[in-house]
């Protein structure tokens, strides 16, 4: 293990080996990476007596947040915990899963079978495998952000004995909803977020339309790395609207879209570079590849649910919008099959992605009966009108989990754990400590 320092924090690199398929513990092994963080002002004796807090990042497909010193909620956590920031399987410094490594598995079928092991059930088994090595066998507190909260729900459904407390931020999933139900609830929320953005920045209505018309005339514009920016891909910039500063970031992006050239108005290089940085999945391909698979249950294929359900909301049809005079609607946290054509980091994995979308052997992720008998102290921040996770779905799950104390707030968007600094974690800890 390598130990090093940042302002106020002592960090230690931790490496673990776990089975790819926990049903076959003697089979292929993969590596997990985690970064341990402790406050630098605590003595070795004090540190040894601290309880553990495991952090599970949102996603799927994102490694744990890379903090510098005691940023955001970490400052609060370090007051009373040793913190383990886990790069979930396939992310960060854990064994990667991307266009460069997946061909080592074999063809598309083998790649899809491999990716089927990157859902919440496998992640929780990973956590239980490494917990004895970290805590000596004792339970730990788990903090789950967004998809990390989905994993904590699975934890309570399958291994509650491993938990001292369960903390959720924007991450209480529907226990039995199909991906269709998730997106059927999502599109009206997205439309409200877009309307709020245009109310705040009415000048962006004309700007977004002009960009969409420019793209429609050309079919697509090639960005850095070969990414093909189509009208639909441009609409997906609406994913920004689910964060606290996202509307402002989208506004600043749109206002610098065009530059005058000898050939007329063209999309500016700076705009194209910023859009590419926002839309490319090169750094987190699992987000696209298994995004709908995280909802797979009950032998039903997800079958590109976001794309199918979008057809039920014709107001999102860019071609129809451009044929009229209405505002262009952005979309949100959804992955569509056309992204496999747009993004060079995903294109080689198209067949594997199609096989995952057609898969029907998904096991159930959550046990409602066990959750109803829960004895683990639990608290959840539920963000009112969260664009990424449906509030009504979250509240139904909150009411199912015995003893869970929900904190329903409109003070933050989905990124409240980051944007709210220590306050969000502090409030959740107060709730479980008082339970």
PDB file of C-alpha atoms in Angstrom, residues 139-284:
ATOM      1  CA  UNK A 139     -19.833  -3.580   9.615  1.00  0.00           C
ATOM      2  CA  UNK A 140     -19.410  -0.174   8.035  1.00  0.00           C
ATOM      3  CA  UNK A 141     -21.533   2.814   7.132  1.00  0.00           C
ATOM      4  CA  UNK A 142     -22.192   3.165   3.400  1.00  0.00           C
ATOM      5  CA  UNK A 143     -22.916   6.432   1.611  1.00  0.00           C
ATOM      6  CA  UNK A 144     -24.414   6.058  -1.851  1.00  0.00           C
ATOM      7  CA  UNK A 145     -24.755   8.914  -4.329  1.00  0.00           C
ATOM      8  CA  UNK A 146     -27.299   8.389  -7.140  1.00  0.00           C
ATOM      9  CA  UNK A 147     -26.532   4.929  -8.614  1.00  0.00           C
ATOM     10  CA  UNK A 148     -24.434   4.403  -5.496  1.00  0.00           C
ATOM     11  CA  UNK A 149     -27.730   4.622  -3.604  1.00  0.00           C
ATOM     12  CA  UNK A 150     -29.173   1.924  -5.865  1.00  0.00           C
ATOM     13  CA  UNK A 151     -26.244  -0.206  -4.699  1.00  0.00           C
ATOM     14  CA  UNK A 152     -26.996   0.611  -1.048  1.00  0.00           C
ATOM     15  CA  UNK A 153     -30.609  -0.476  -1.602  1.00  0.00           C
ATOM     16  CA  UNK A 154     -29.260  -3.763  -2.933  1.00  0.00           C
ATOM     17  CA  UNK A 155     -26.966  -3.948   0.113  1.00  0.00           C
ATOM     18  CA  UNK A 156     -29.950  -3.696   2.455  1.00  0.00           C
ATOM     19  CA  UNK A 157     -31.724  -6.318   0.331  1.00  0.00           C
ATOM     20  CA  UNK A 158     -28.936  -8.885   0.380  1.00  0.00           C
ATOM     21  CA  UNK A 159     -26.321  -8.266   3.093  1.00  0.00           C
ATOM     22  CA  UNK A 160     -27.671  -5.926   5.801  1.00  0.00           C
ATOM     23  CA  UNK A 161     -25.384  -7.588   8.338  1.00  0.00           C
ATOM     24  CA  UNK A 162     -22.499  -5.740   6.700  1.00  0.00           C
ATOM     25  CA  UNK A 163     -23.947  -2.295   7.504  1.00  0.00           C
ATOM     26  CA  UNK A 164     -23.880  -0.018  10.542  1.00  0.00           C
ATOM     27  CA  UNK A 165     -25.908   2.597   8.692  1.00  0.00           C
ATOM     28  CA  UNK A 166     -27.146   3.291   5.149  1.00  0.00           C
ATOM     29  CA  UNK A 167     -27.069   6.805   3.700  1.00  0.00           C
ATOM     30  CA  UNK A 168     -28.606   7.790   0.358  1.00  0.00           C
ATOM     31  CA  UNK A 169     -28.282  11.005  -1.637  1.00  0.00           C
ATOM     32  CA  UNK A 170     -30.523  11.163  -4.699  1.00  0.00           C
ATOM     33  CA  UNK A 171     -30.381   7.397  -5.005  1.00  0.00           C
ATOM     34  CA  UNK A 172     -33.527   5.559  -3.923  1.00  0.00           C
ATOM     35  CA  UNK A 173     -34.602   3.462  -6.936  1.00  0.00           C
ATOM     36  CA  UNK A 174     -37.948   2.013  -7.869  1.00  0.00           C
ATOM     37  CA  UNK A 175     -37.937  -1.497  -6.449  1.00  0.00           C
ATOM     38  CA  UNK A 176     -39.985  -3.092  -9.218  1.00  0.00           C
ATOM     39  CA  UNK A 177     -40.199  -0.542 -12.018  1.00  0.00           C
ATOM     40  CA  UNK A 178     -39.086  -1.558 -15.484  1.00  0.00           C
ATOM     41  CA  UNK A 179     -36.833   0.772 -17.445  1.00  0.00           C
ATOM     42  CA  UNK A 180     -39.936   1.833 -19.402  1.00  0.00           C
ATOM     43  CA  UNK A 181     -41.491   3.089 -16.160  1.00  0.00           C
ATOM     44  CA  UNK A 182     -38.317   4.968 -15.266  1.00  0.00           C
ATOM     45  CA  UNK A 183     -38.253   6.903 -18.550  1.00  0.00           C
ATOM     46  CA  UNK A 184     -42.006   7.367 -18.729  1.00  0.00           C
ATOM     47  CA  UNK A 185     -41.675   9.267 -15.460  1.00  0.00           C
ATOM     48  CA  UNK A 186     -38.484  11.017 -16.581  1.00  0.00           C
ATOM     49  CA  UNK A 187     -39.531  12.844 -19.749  1.00  0.00           C
ATOM     50  CA  UNK A 188     -42.120  15.107 -18.064  1.00  0.00           C
ATOM     51  CA  UNK A 189     -39.497  16.049 -15.438  1.00  0.00           C
ATOM     52  CA  UNK A 190     -36.993  16.811 -18.180  1.00  0.00           C
ATOM     53  CA  UNK A 191     -39.533  18.997 -19.961  1.00  0.00           C
ATOM     54  CA  UNK A 192     -40.084  20.975 -16.747  1.00  0.00           C
ATOM     55  CA  UNK A 193     -36.321  21.499 -16.348  1.00  0.00           C
ATOM     56  CA  UNK A 194     -36.023  22.733 -19.944  1.00  0.00           C
ATOM     57  CA  UNK A 195     -38.963  25.108 -19.454  1.00  0.00           C
ATOM     58  CA  UNK A 196     -37.320  26.476 -16.301  1.00  0.00           C
ATOM     59  CA  UNK A 197     -34.069  26.976 -18.192  1.00  0.00           C
ATOM     60  CA  UNK A 198     -35.749  28.885 -20.998  1.00  0.00           C
ATOM     61  CA  UNK A 199     -37.653  30.983 -18.450  1.00  0.00           C
ATOM     62  CA  UNK A 200     -34.323  31.903 -16.866  1.00  0.00           C
ATOM     63  CA  UNK A 201     -32.520  32.439 -20.173  1.00  0.00           C
ATOM     64  CA  UNK A 202     -35.145  33.195 -22.866  1.00  0.00           C
ATOM     65  CA  UNK A 203     -32.387  34.169 -25.302  1.00  0.00           C
ATOM     66  CA  UNK A 204     -31.346  30.527 -25.359  1.00  0.00           C
ATOM     67  CA  UNK A 205     -34.542  29.545 -27.187  1.00  0.00           C
ATOM     68  CA  UNK A 206     -33.299  31.153 -30.400  1.00  0.00           C
ATOM     69  CA  UNK A 207     -29.712  30.026 -29.802  1.00  0.00           C
ATOM     70  CA  UNK A 208     -30.632  26.360 -29.352  1.00  0.00           C
ATOM     71  CA  UNK A 209     -32.877  26.449 -32.416  1.00  0.00           C
ATOM     72  CA  UNK A 210     -30.163  28.002 -34.555  1.00  0.00           C
ATOM     73  CA  UNK A 211     -27.643  25.333 -33.530  1.00  0.00           C
ATOM     74  CA  UNK A 212     -30.164  22.556 -34.195  1.00  0.00           C
ATOM     75  CA  UNK A 213     -31.008  24.006 -37.619  1.00  0.00           C
ATOM     76  CA  UNK A 214     -27.305  24.213 -38.455  1.00  0.00           C
ATOM     77  CA  UNK A 215     -26.808  20.561 -37.515  1.00  0.00           C
ATOM     78  CA  UNK A 216     -29.952  19.439 -39.340  1.00  0.00           C
ATOM     79  CA  UNK A 217     -28.770  21.099 -42.542  1.00  0.00           C
ATOM     80  CA  UNK A 218     -25.454  19.264 -42.406  1.00  0.00           C
ATOM     81  CA  UNK A 219     -26.599  15.948 -40.945  1.00  0.00           C
ATOM     82  CA  UNK A 220     -23.836  16.162 -38.349  1.00  0.00           C
ATOM     83  CA  UNK A 221     -20.682  18.060 -37.456  1.00  0.00           C
ATOM     84  CA  UNK A 222     -17.533  16.163 -36.545  1.00  0.00           C
ATOM     85  CA  UNK A 223     -16.049  17.069 -33.171  1.00  0.00           C
ATOM     86  CA  UNK A 224     -12.705  16.150 -31.656  1.00  0.00           C
ATOM     87  CA  UNK A 225     -11.853  12.479 -31.757  1.00  0.00           C
ATOM     88  CA  UNK A 226     -14.380  11.891 -34.516  1.00  0.00           C
ATOM     89  CA  UNK A 227     -17.547  12.345 -32.441  1.00  0.00           C
ATOM     90  CA  UNK A 228     -20.513  13.045 -34.737  1.00  0.00           C
ATOM     91  CA  UNK A 229     -22.643  15.821 -33.312  1.00  0.00           C
ATOM     92  CA  UNK A 230     -26.193  15.315 -34.592  1.00  0.00           C
ATOM     93  CA  UNK A 231     -29.316  17.191 -33.558  1.00  0.00           C
ATOM     94  CA  UNK A 232     -30.227  14.349 -31.178  1.00  0.00           C
ATOM     95  CA  UNK A 233     -26.760  14.375 -29.640  1.00  0.00           C
ATOM     96  CA  UNK A 234     -27.006  18.155 -29.198  1.00  0.00           C
ATOM     97  CA  UNK A 235     -30.338  17.706 -27.420  1.00  0.00           C
ATOM     98  CA  UNK A 236     -28.656  15.374 -24.925  1.00  0.00           C
ATOM     99  CA  UNK A 237     -26.769  18.363 -23.491  1.00  0.00           C
ATOM    100  CA  UNK A 238     -29.895  18.690 -21.363  1.00  0.00           C
ATOM    101  CA  UNK A 239     -28.249  16.274 -18.949  1.00  0.00           C
ATOM    102  CA  UNK A 240     -26.618  19.411 -17.521  1.00  0.00           C
ATOM    103  CA  UNK A 241     -29.984  20.645 -16.272  1.00  0.00           C
ATOM    104  CA  UNK A 242     -30.071  18.091 -13.474  1.00  0.00           C
ATOM    105  CA  UNK A 243     -27.283  19.746 -11.481  1.00  0.00           C
ATOM    106  CA  UNK A 244     -27.344  22.894  -9.414  1.00  0.00           C
ATOM    107  CA  UNK A 245     -25.202  24.956 -11.794  1.00  0.00           C
ATOM    108  CA  UNK A 246     -26.185  23.078 -14.926  1.00  0.00           C
ATOM    109  CA  UNK A 247     -28.602  25.633 -16.366  1.00  0.00           C
ATOM    110  CA  UNK A 248     -25.958  28.327 -16.128  1.00  0.00           C
ATOM    111  CA  UNK A 249     -23.315  26.084 -17.653  1.00  0.00           C
ATOM    112  CA  UNK A 250     -25.627  25.265 -20.577  1.00  0.00           C
ATOM    113  CA  UNK A 251     -26.334  28.968 -21.091  1.00  0.00           C
ATOM    114  CA  UNK A 252     -22.662  29.895 -21.239  1.00  0.00           C
ATOM    115  CA  UNK A 253     -22.058  27.029 -23.644  1.00  0.00           C
ATOM    116  CA  UNK A 254     -24.801  28.132 -26.040  1.00  0.00           C
ATOM    117  CA  UNK A 255     -23.853  31.797 -26.112  1.00  0.00           C
ATOM    118  CA  UNK A 256     -20.493  31.111 -27.799  1.00  0.00           C
ATOM    119  CA  UNK A 257     -21.681  28.588 -30.385  1.00  0.00           C
ATOM    120  CA  UNK A 258     -20.973  30.382 -33.673  1.00  0.00           C
ATOM    121  CA  UNK A 259     -18.084  32.186 -35.289  1.00  0.00           C
ATOM    122  CA  UNK A 260     -18.008  34.115 -38.598  1.00  0.00           C
ATOM    123  CA  UNK A 261     -15.745  32.572 -41.228  1.00  0.00           C
ATOM    124  CA  UNK A 262     -15.020  33.052 -44.911  1.00  0.00           C
ATOM    125  CA  UNK A 263     -17.589  30.338 -45.572  1.00  0.00           C
ATOM    126  CA  UNK A 264     -20.192  31.942 -43.342  1.00  0.00           C
ATOM    127  CA  UNK A 265     -21.302  31.143 -39.792  1.00  0.00           C
ATOM    128  CA  UNK A 266     -19.791  27.931 -38.432  1.00  0.00           C
ATOM    129  CA  UNK A 267     -19.771  26.268 -35.044  1.00  0.00           C
ATOM    130  CA  UNK A 268     -16.798  27.657 -33.125  1.00  0.00           C
ATOM    131  CA  UNK A 269     -13.908  25.372 -32.283  1.00  0.00           C
ATOM    132  CA  UNK A 270     -14.237  26.306 -28.619  1.00  0.00           C
ATOM    133  CA  UNK A 271     -17.906  25.367 -28.626  1.00  0.00           C
ATOM    134  CA  UNK A 272     -17.220  22.066 -30.346  1.00  0.00           C
ATOM    135  CA  UNK A 273     -14.456  21.251 -27.891  1.00  0.00           C
ATOM    136  CA  UNK A 274     -16.676  21.996 -24.887  1.00  0.00           C
ATOM    137  CA  UNK A 275     -19.542  19.944 -26.324  1.00  0.00           C
ATOM    138  CA  UNK A 276     -17.231  17.027 -27.033  1.00  0.00           C
ATOM    139  CA  UNK A 277     -15.934  17.102 -23.455  1.00  0.00           C
ATOM    140  CA  UNK A 278     -19.513  16.974 -22.185  1.00  0.00           C
ATOM    141  CA  UNK A 279     -20.885  14.288 -24.506  1.00  0.00           C
ATOM    142  CA  UNK A 280     -18.014  11.874 -25.081  1.00  0.00           C
ATOM    143  CA  UNK A 281     -18.175   8.559 -23.218  1.00  0.00           C
ATOM    144  CA  UNK A 282     -14.486   7.828 -23.715  1.00  0.00           C
ATOM    145  CA  UNK A 283     -13.766   8.335 -20.023  1.00  0.00           C
ATOM    146  CA  UNK A 284     -16.812   6.453 -18.705  1.00  0.00           C
TER     147      UNK A 284
END
